[in-house]
Tab-separated table of C-alpha atoms and ligand atoms in Angstrom:
chain	number	residue	atom	x	y	z
A	1	MET	CA	-70.103	21.984	-142.917
A	2	ARG	CA	-66.447	21.729	-143.492
A	3	ILE	CA	-65.790	18.073	-144.573
A	4	LEU	CA	-62.624	16.315	-145.019
A	5	ILE	CA	-62.765	13.056	-146.951
A	6	THR	CA	-59.726	10.911	-146.837
A	7	GLY	CA	-59.059	8.506	-149.671
A	8	GLY	CA	-61.620	11.228	-151.629
A	9	ALA	CA	-60.108	10.407	-155.068
A	10	GLY	CA	-61.061	6.867	-154.892
A	11	PHE	CA	-64.017	4.762	-155.884
A	12	ILE	CA	-66.529	5.468	-152.791
A	13	GLY	CA	-64.904	8.573	-151.562
A	14	SER	CA	-65.133	10.409	-155.032
A	15	HIS	CA	-68.848	9.620	-154.831
A	16	LEU	CA	-69.155	11.251	-151.378
A	17	CYS	CA	-67.077	14.175	-152.790
A	18	ASP	CA	-69.625	14.563	-155.432
A	19	LYS	CA	-72.555	14.618	-153.070
A	20	TYR	CA	-71.433	16.897	-150.598
A	21	THR	CA	-69.702	19.457	-152.904
A	22	LYS	CA	-72.638	19.593	-155.034
A	23	LYS	CA	-74.710	20.199	-151.728
A	24	GLY	CA	-72.550	23.126	-151.200
A	25	HIS	CA	-70.823	22.032	-148.379
A	26	ASN	CA	-66.908	22.687	-148.148
A	27	VAL	CA	-65.162	19.719	-149.237
A	28	ILE	CA	-61.438	18.798	-148.683
A	29	CYS	CA	-60.523	15.761	-150.812
A	30	PHE	CA	-57.499	14.050	-149.384
A	31	ASP	CA	-55.609	11.503	-151.070
A	32	ASN	CA	-52.051	10.144	-151.880
A	33	PHE	CA	-53.235	8.361	-155.203
A	34	LEU	CA	-52.047	5.105	-154.182
A	35	SER	CA	-55.142	3.756	-155.964
A	36	GLY	CA	-57.164	7.052	-156.418
A	37	ASN	CA	-57.577	8.813	-159.822
A	38	LEU	CA	-57.985	12.170	-160.617
A	39	LEU	CA	-60.700	11.127	-163.255
A	40	ASN	CA	-62.734	10.422	-160.007
A	41	VAL	CA	-62.788	13.997	-159.252
A	42	ARG	CA	-61.595	16.165	-161.855
A	43	HIS	CA	-64.890	17.552	-162.651
A	44	LEU	CA	-65.288	18.921	-158.954
A	45	LEU	CA	-62.116	21.060	-159.578
A	46	ASP	CA	-64.257	23.978	-160.907
A	47	TYR	CA	-66.351	24.155	-157.781
A	48	ARG	CA	-65.012	26.808	-155.222
A	49	ASN	CA	-66.349	25.083	-152.341
A	50	PHE	CA	-64.030	21.762	-153.561
A	51	LYS	CA	-60.230	21.519	-152.567
A	52	LEU	CA	-58.058	18.634	-153.610
A	53	ILE	CA	-54.936	18.031	-151.469
A	54	ASN	CA	-52.218	15.447	-152.285
A	55	GLY	CA	-51.750	14.270	-148.692
A	56	ASP	CA	-50.818	10.998	-146.901
A	57	ILE	CA	-52.412	9.986	-143.724
A	58	ARG	CA	-49.077	8.245	-142.798
A	59	ASN	CA	-47.840	11.842	-142.480
A	60	VAL	CA	-49.194	13.723	-139.505
A	61	GLN	CA	-48.387	17.017	-140.771
A	62	ASP	CA	-50.311	16.557	-143.795
A	63	LEU	CA	-53.287	16.080	-141.836
A	64	GLU	CA	-52.351	18.893	-139.441
A	65	LYS	CA	-52.501	21.422	-142.538
A	66	VAL	CA	-56.372	20.437	-143.378
A	67	ALA	CA	-57.178	19.870	-139.764
A	68	PRO	CA	-58.325	23.367	-138.337
A	69	ASN	CA	-62.165	24.164	-138.304
A	70	LEU	CA	-63.357	20.727	-139.565
A	71	ASP	CA	-66.844	19.616	-138.702
A	72	VAL	CA	-66.550	16.083	-139.619
A	73	ILE	CA	-64.053	13.544	-141.265
A	74	PHE	CA	-65.026	10.985	-143.535
A	75	HIS	CA	-62.106	8.517	-143.262
A	76	LEU	CA	-61.851	6.058	-146.247
A	77	ALA	CA	-58.198	6.178	-147.035
A	78	ALA	CA	-56.732	2.792	-147.205
A	79	GLN	CA	-54.919	0.164	-149.077
A	80	ILE	CA	-57.910	-1.935	-150.056
A	81	HIS	CA	-56.762	-4.884	-151.730
A	82	VAL	CA	-56.667	-8.352	-150.294
A	83	ASP	CA	-54.313	-9.797	-152.828
A	84	ARG	CA	-51.750	-6.798	-152.393
A	85	SER	CA	-52.058	-7.033	-148.463
A	86	TYR	CA	-50.568	-10.520	-149.170
A	87	VAL	CA	-47.386	-9.173	-150.726
A	88	GLU	CA	-47.021	-5.919	-148.958
A	89	PRO	CA	-48.642	-6.324	-145.432
A	90	LYS	CA	-46.507	-3.663	-143.982
A	91	LEU	CA	-47.577	-1.025	-146.283
A	92	THR	CA	-51.248	-2.216	-145.503
A	93	TYR	CA	-50.509	-1.985	-141.721
A	94	ASP	CA	-49.000	1.352	-141.709
A	95	ILE	CA	-51.845	2.821	-144.112
A	96	ASN	CA	-54.748	1.293	-142.568
A	97	VAL	CA	-53.826	1.039	-138.847
A	98	MET	CA	-51.158	3.785	-138.407
A	99	GLY	CA	-52.870	6.183	-140.764
A	100	THR	CA	-56.249	5.624	-138.949
A	101	GLN	CA	-54.381	6.243	-135.666
A	102	ASN	CA	-53.058	9.623	-137.064
A	103	VAL	CA	-56.305	10.497	-138.204
A	104	LEU	CA	-58.189	9.972	-134.980
A	105	GLU	CA	-55.463	11.683	-132.981
A	106	THR	CA	-55.512	14.722	-135.205
A	107	ALA	CA	-59.272	14.778	-134.793
A	108	ARG	CA	-58.962	14.613	-131.081
A	109	LEU	CA	-56.086	17.179	-130.885
A	110	TYR	CA	-58.072	19.385	-133.138
A	111	ASP	CA	-61.509	19.061	-131.477
A	112	ILE	CA	-62.818	17.583	-134.560
A	113	ASN	CA	-65.784	15.496	-132.734
A	114	ARG	CA	-67.048	13.343	-135.694
A	115	VAL	CA	-64.979	10.675	-137.765
A	116	ILE	CA	-67.087	8.462	-139.782
A	117	TYR	CA	-65.082	5.462	-140.455
A	118	ALA	CA	-65.202	3.084	-143.566
A	119	SER	CA	-64.654	-0.269	-141.830
A	120	SER	CA	-65.455	-3.574	-143.763
A	121	SER	CA	-67.265	-6.815	-143.973
A	122	GLU	CA	-63.848	-8.450	-144.269
A	123	VAL	CA	-63.296	-7.898	-140.594
A	124	TYR	CA	-65.564	-11.075	-140.005
A	125	GLY	CA	-63.605	-13.553	-142.002
A	126	SER	CA	-65.303	-16.914	-143.065
A	127	SER	CA	-68.645	-16.656	-141.755
A	128	GLN	CA	-69.383	-18.862	-138.651
A	129	TYR	CA	-73.071	-18.342	-139.455
A	130	VAL	CA	-75.191	-16.376	-141.824
A	131	PRO	CA	-76.312	-13.737	-142.341
A	132	ILE	CA	-73.606	-11.984	-140.269
A	133	ASP	CA	-74.698	-9.726	-137.701
A	134	GLU	CA	-72.472	-7.238	-135.882
A	135	LYS	CA	-71.882	-9.639	-133.010
A	136	HIS	CA	-70.267	-12.192	-135.176
A	137	PRO	CA	-66.392	-12.861	-134.285
A	138	LEU	CA	-63.982	-10.664	-136.031
A	139	CYS	CA	-61.544	-13.273	-137.364
A	140	ALA	CA	-60.206	-12.132	-140.683
A	141	PRO	CA	-57.494	-14.544	-142.042
A	142	HIS	CA	-55.641	-12.006	-144.186
A	143	PRO	CA	-53.453	-8.753	-143.609
A	144	TYR	CA	-56.127	-6.410	-145.045
A	145	GLY	CA	-58.856	-7.748	-142.936
A	146	ALA	CA	-56.712	-7.942	-139.722
A	147	SER	CA	-55.550	-4.250	-140.494
A	148	LYS	CA	-59.320	-3.357	-140.681
A	149	ILE	CA	-59.912	-5.044	-137.404
A	150	ALA	CA	-57.340	-3.037	-135.762
A	151	ALA	CA	-58.553	0.121	-137.137
A	152	ASP	CA	-62.095	-0.536	-136.349
A	153	ARG	CA	-61.368	-1.230	-132.659
A	154	MET	CA	-59.069	1.863	-132.307
A	155	CYS	CA	-62.099	3.947	-133.582
A	156	TYR	CA	-64.264	2.233	-130.972
A	157	ALA	CA	-61.703	2.690	-128.297
A	158	TYR	CA	-61.437	6.543	-129.051
A	159	ALA	CA	-65.081	6.955	-128.966
A	160	GLN	CA	-65.396	5.277	-125.725
A	161	THR	CA	-62.110	6.842	-124.266
A	162	TYR	CA	-62.482	10.416	-125.510
A	163	GLY	CA	-66.388	10.606	-126.078
A	164	MET	CA	-65.908	11.358	-129.674
A	165	ASP	CA	-68.549	10.399	-132.163
A	166	ILE	CA	-66.913	7.840	-134.438
A	167	PRO	CA	-69.529	5.690	-136.361
A	168	ILE	CA	-68.032	2.381	-137.738
A	169	LEU	CA	-69.691	1.381	-141.078
A	170	ARG	CA	-69.098	-2.290	-142.048
A	171	PHE	CA	-70.131	-2.002	-145.562
A	172	PHE	CA	-70.273	-5.304	-147.477
A	173	ASN	CA	-68.822	-5.364	-150.990
A	174	THR	CA	-69.661	-2.215	-152.776
A	175	PHE	CA	-69.502	-1.746	-156.511
A	176	GLY	CA	-70.494	0.897	-159.084
A	177	PRO	CA	-69.176	3.487	-161.477
A	178	ARG	CA	-65.585	4.433	-160.756
A	179	GLN	CA	-64.447	1.222	-159.405
A	180	ARG	CA	-61.510	0.029	-161.667
A	181	ASP	CA	-59.162	-2.641	-162.041
A	182	LEU	CA	-55.603	-1.673	-161.367
A	183	GLY	CA	-53.972	-4.957	-161.672
A	184	TYR	CA	-55.761	-5.508	-158.137
A	185	GLY	CA	-59.238	-4.917	-158.037
A	186	GLY	CA	-62.779	-5.827	-157.277
A	187	VAL	CA	-63.974	-8.817	-158.714
A	188	ILE	CA	-66.769	-7.194	-160.737
A	189	SER	CA	-64.421	-4.791	-162.359
A	190	ILE	CA	-61.881	-7.640	-162.939
A	191	PHE	CA	-64.375	-9.917	-164.789
A	192	THR	CA	-66.036	-7.021	-166.500
A	193	ARG	CA	-62.638	-6.137	-167.966
A	194	ARG	CA	-61.806	-9.776	-168.950
A	195	VAL	CA	-65.167	-10.389	-170.575
A	196	LEU	CA	-65.267	-6.954	-172.696
A	197	SER	CA	-61.681	-7.915	-173.860
A	198	ASN	CA	-63.054	-11.322	-175.013
A	199	LEU	CA	-61.355	-13.330	-172.117
A	200	PRO	CA	-63.103	-15.686	-169.847
A	201	PRO	CA	-63.344	-14.681	-166.258
A	202	ILE	CA	-61.170	-16.624	-163.925
A	203	VAL	CA	-62.889	-18.487	-160.944
A	204	PHE	CA	-60.933	-19.479	-158.005
A	205	GLY	CA	-62.122	-22.785	-156.274
A	206	ASP	CA	-65.556	-24.152	-157.274
A	207	GLY	CA	-67.234	-20.655	-157.556
A	208	LYS	CA	-69.620	-21.159	-155.009
A	209	GLN	CA	-68.046	-18.590	-152.482
A	210	ALA	CA	-70.681	-15.826	-152.325
A	211	ARG	CA	-70.797	-12.167	-151.437
A	212	ASP	CA	-73.252	-9.381	-150.701
A	213	TYR	CA	-73.308	-6.695	-153.044
A	214	VAL	CA	-74.209	-3.166	-152.302
A	215	TYR	CA	-74.739	-0.688	-155.266
A	216	ILE	CA	-72.784	2.741	-154.686
A	217	GLU	CA	-75.935	4.834	-154.659
A	218	ASP	CA	-77.245	2.943	-151.607
A	219	ALA	CA	-74.009	2.863	-149.937
A	220	VAL	CA	-73.798	6.952	-150.472
A	221	ASN	CA	-77.236	7.089	-148.995
A	222	GLY	CA	-76.063	5.021	-145.930
A	223	TYR	CA	-73.193	7.528	-145.478
A	224	ASP	CA	-75.577	10.379	-145.660
A	225	LYS	CA	-78.047	8.733	-142.953
A	226	VAL	CA	-75.127	8.380	-140.506
A	227	LEU	CA	-74.248	12.169	-141.283
A	228	ASN	CA	-77.811	13.218	-140.620
A	229	HIS	CA	-78.408	11.103	-137.714
A	230	LYS	CA	-79.109	12.902	-134.569
A	231	GLY	CA	-77.040	11.573	-131.788
A	232	GLN	CA	-74.098	9.241	-131.480
A	233	ILE	CA	-74.017	5.842	-133.176
A	234	LYS	CA	-71.803	3.912	-130.528
A	235	GLU	CA	-71.815	0.319	-132.046
A	236	PRO	CA	-70.718	-0.639	-135.545
A	237	LEU	CA	-73.150	-1.174	-138.347
A	238	ASN	CA	-73.378	-3.799	-141.026
A	239	PHE	CA	-74.493	-2.398	-144.525
A	240	GLY	CA	-75.526	-5.022	-147.008
A	241	THR	CA	-78.436	-6.582	-148.924
A	242	GLY	CA	-78.729	-9.812	-147.278
A	243	LYS	CA	-78.607	-11.590	-150.528
A	244	ALA	CA	-75.898	-13.969	-151.582
A	245	ILE	CA	-74.483	-13.826	-155.132
A	246	SER	CA	-71.917	-16.626	-155.780
A	247	ILE	CA	-68.907	-15.958	-157.887
A	248	ILE	CA	-70.027	-18.258	-160.533
A	249	ASN	CA	-73.358	-16.646	-160.790
A	250	LEU	CA	-71.595	-13.229	-161.041
A	251	ALA	CA	-69.643	-14.481	-163.957
A	252	SER	CA	-72.458	-15.679	-165.720
A	253	MET	CA	-74.449	-12.402	-165.046
A	254	ILE	CA	-71.324	-10.445	-166.450
A	255	ILE	CA	-71.124	-12.557	-169.666
A	256	GLU	CA	-74.826	-11.943	-170.221
A	257	LEU	CA	-74.950	-8.316	-169.667
A	258	CYS	CA	-71.678	-7.910	-171.878
A	259	GLY	CA	-73.335	-9.817	-174.753
A	260	LYS	CA	-71.126	-12.909	-174.758
A	261	LYS	CA	-73.394	-15.581	-173.690
A	262	GLY	CA	-72.383	-18.708	-175.593
A	263	GLN	CA	-69.148	-17.028	-176.621
A	264	LEU	CA	-67.522	-17.051	-173.124
A	265	GLU	CA	-67.453	-19.716	-170.126
A	266	PRO	CA	-65.703	-19.145	-166.766
A	267	VAL	CA	-62.208	-20.897	-166.310
A	268	PHE	CA	-61.666	-22.536	-162.990
A	269	VAL	CA	-58.433	-22.680	-161.148
A	270	ASP	CA	-57.086	-23.495	-157.586
A	271	PRO	CA	-58.803	-22.071	-154.544
A	272	ARG	CA	-56.914	-18.865	-153.349
A	273	ILE	CA	-55.133	-18.847	-149.888
A	274	GLY	CA	-57.408	-17.597	-147.155
A	275	GLU	CA	-60.337	-16.628	-149.472
A	276	ILE	CA	-63.298	-16.132	-147.291
A	277	LYS	CA	-66.226	-18.523	-148.069
A	278	ASN	CA	-69.425	-16.384	-147.580
A	279	LEU	CA	-69.865	-12.681	-146.626
A	280	ILE	CA	-73.757	-12.140	-146.441
A	281	ALA	CA	-75.007	-8.919	-144.269
A	282	ASP	CA	-77.639	-8.934	-141.444
A	283	ALA	CA	-78.225	-5.182	-141.803
A	284	SER	CA	-81.281	-5.090	-139.672
A	285	LYS	CA	-79.431	-2.868	-137.058
A	286	ALA	CA	-78.559	0.104	-139.821
A	287	MET	CA	-82.204	-0.336	-140.987
A	288	LYS	CA	-83.594	-0.036	-137.595
A	289	VAL	CA	-81.193	2.738	-136.395
A	290	LEU	CA	-80.887	4.828	-139.381
A	291	GLY	CA	-84.069	3.843	-141.543
A	292	TRP	CA	-81.287	2.668	-144.086
A	293	ALA	CA	-82.452	0.317	-146.889
A	294	PRO	CA	-80.935	-0.875	-150.047
A	295	LYS	CA	-83.079	0.175	-153.022
A	296	TYR	CA	-81.047	-1.358	-156.034
A	297	VAL	CA	-81.719	-5.070	-157.560
A	298	PHE	CA	-78.203	-6.301	-157.947
A	299	LYS	CA	-78.613	-7.016	-161.908
A	300	ASP	CA	-79.779	-3.474	-162.405
A	301	GLY	CA	-76.765	-1.915	-160.716
A	302	LEU	CA	-74.635	-4.182	-162.718
A	303	ALA	CA	-75.702	-3.298	-165.893
A	304	GLU	CA	-75.394	0.577	-164.928
A	305	PHE	CA	-71.816	-0.330	-163.889
A	306	ILE	CA	-71.027	-2.249	-167.156
A	307	ASN	CA	-72.211	0.452	-169.265
A	308	TRP	CA	-70.107	3.152	-167.160
A	309	TYR	CA	-67.288	0.460	-167.660
A	310	LYS	CA	-67.699	0.284	-171.475
A	311	LYS	CA	-67.268	4.235	-171.662
A	312	TYR	CA	-64.790	4.830	-168.934
A	313	GLY	CA	-63.437	1.969	-167.172
A	314	MET	CA	-60.219	1.318	-169.171
A	315	GLU	CA	-59.159	5.087	-169.310
A	316	PRO	CA	-55.612	5.186	-167.887
A	317	ARG	CA	-55.281	6.187	-164.461
A	318	ILE	CA	-54.319	9.935	-163.795
A	319	THR	CA	-52.614	10.956	-160.594
A	320	LEU	CA	-51.348	14.159	-159.292
B	401	LIG	N1	-65.007	-1.295	-152.216
B	401	LIG	C1	-65.667	-2.126	-151.227
B	401	LIG	O1	-66.318	-3.038	-151.675
B	401	LIG	C2	-65.443	-1.681	-149.729
B	401	LIG	C3	-66.305	-2.393	-148.644
B	401	LIG	C4	-66.053	-2.140	-147.531
B	401	LIG	C5	-65.404	-1.148	-147.054
B	401	LIG	N2	-64.473	-0.335	-147.817
B	401	LIG	C6	-63.630	0.767	-147.279
B	401	LIG	O2	-63.998	1.861	-147.992
B	401	LIG	C7	-62.827	2.522	-148.104
B	401	LIG	C8	-62.847	2.959	-149.554
B	401	LIG	O3	-62.543	2.007	-150.258
B	401	LIG	P1	-62.701	2.020	-152.305
B	401	LIG	O4	-63.311	1.007	-152.497
B	401	LIG	O5	-63.359	3.281	-152.489
B	401	LIG	O6	-61.227	1.966	-152.542
B	401	LIG	P2	-60.185	3.102	-153.181
B	401	LIG	O7	-58.766	2.199	-153.346
B	401	LIG	O8	-60.845	3.263	-154.555
B	401	LIG	O9	-59.905	4.257	-152.337
B	401	LIG	C9	-58.962	4.178	-151.251
B	401	LIG	C10	-58.428	5.683	-151.695
B	401	LIG	O10	-57.531	5.803	-150.239
B	401	LIG	C11	-56.517	6.483	-151.120
B	401	LIG	N3	-55.423	6.150	-150.158
B	401	LIG	C12	-54.465	5.139	-149.942
B	401	LIG	N4	-53.704	5.115	-148.973
B	401	LIG	C13	-53.420	6.565	-148.817
B	401	LIG	C14	-52.884	7.365	-147.913
B	401	LIG	N5	-51.772	6.979	-147.051
B	401	LIG	N6	-53.031	8.617	-147.635
B	401	LIG	C15	-54.137	9.183	-148.189
B	401	LIG	N7	-54.951	8.321	-149.286
B	401	LIG	C16	-54.669	7.248	-149.418
B	401	LIG	C17	-56.102	5.822	-152.396
B	401	LIG	O11	-55.173	6.647	-153.209
B	401	LIG	C18	-57.556	5.745	-152.866
B	401	LIG	O12	-58.052	6.860	-153.376
B	401	LIG	C19	-61.643	1.871	-147.959
B	401	LIG	O13	-61.255	2.134	-146.408
B	401	LIG	C20	-62.004	0.377	-147.721
B	401	LIG	O14	-61.458	-0.434	-146.864
B	401	LIG	C21	-64.620	-0.851	-149.225
């Protein structure tokens, strides 16, 4: 298969590049290195079936260069940080909405029938009920979430209008090796960096806000189930474990796994504007449609992540 992975030098995309390159598919990793890292894919450069392209989804010509003869696009490229979306809402919109529109339109014009879209649980906003199923209203309170809603709905519209196969995957918080803290970042990498640097984790509000964490191997397995699914997936699918981990619990686990119990305690500061209280998945539809189920116990995944972070997490980023 000829596979294009937008955002392929990022955290999740690079794991997909690994999987499909090592399986022998022809993989094009397409990334503008906004948050991507050459360290994530450098080891694949020796494979003849792997190609790294420095391209931007905001630029149609960049996409047209790689579009001929593709079988499938995994579309993950995005400005993913909620905090950054507050200060750069236009950048977030241009990449996440207009960039997605470019990917969809290129796919349509080049007869690429399949685009697997990385939507997000952030589309739901603060939960009106838990666990959150796919029928939950989409009411993200921040520019990042709003941009993901627009792109998610545009994918749906393209599938309906043009009969294209565009599975929409709504992953809950995904974590694991290669997730770095670049100033903005996932809470797990931010806490881990601070604790390993002998600094206390900073908790916004009372720390009772909870998330559903999916380990990267379970996420990649979810993508693979979608890729191998026979027939179109016409409705969005949630991917999560259904288990709630509060921020305060997360901070304690990271302190313990880093061997700093009794030495560090979380510091509490004011709540963040627009922060979503609870995001816990009802992923029964993905389980039923795909036979997907998360295998990782959260704390085991966290321990693997921390081991990785100690070795590689603080290496300076390399870009093209
Ligand atoms: N990490 C999570 O918890 C999570 C959860 C749900 C959904 N997602 C979605 O999964 C996708 C990947 O997230 P990630 O965690 O790997 O983030 P990431 O920041 O590591 O990866 C995003 C990649 O997109 C690239 N990119 C950004 N703008 C681009 C552009 N204009 N053109 C080309 N490439 C561009 C970045 O350089 C980066 O390599 C995103 O769409 C995100 O919204 C992530």
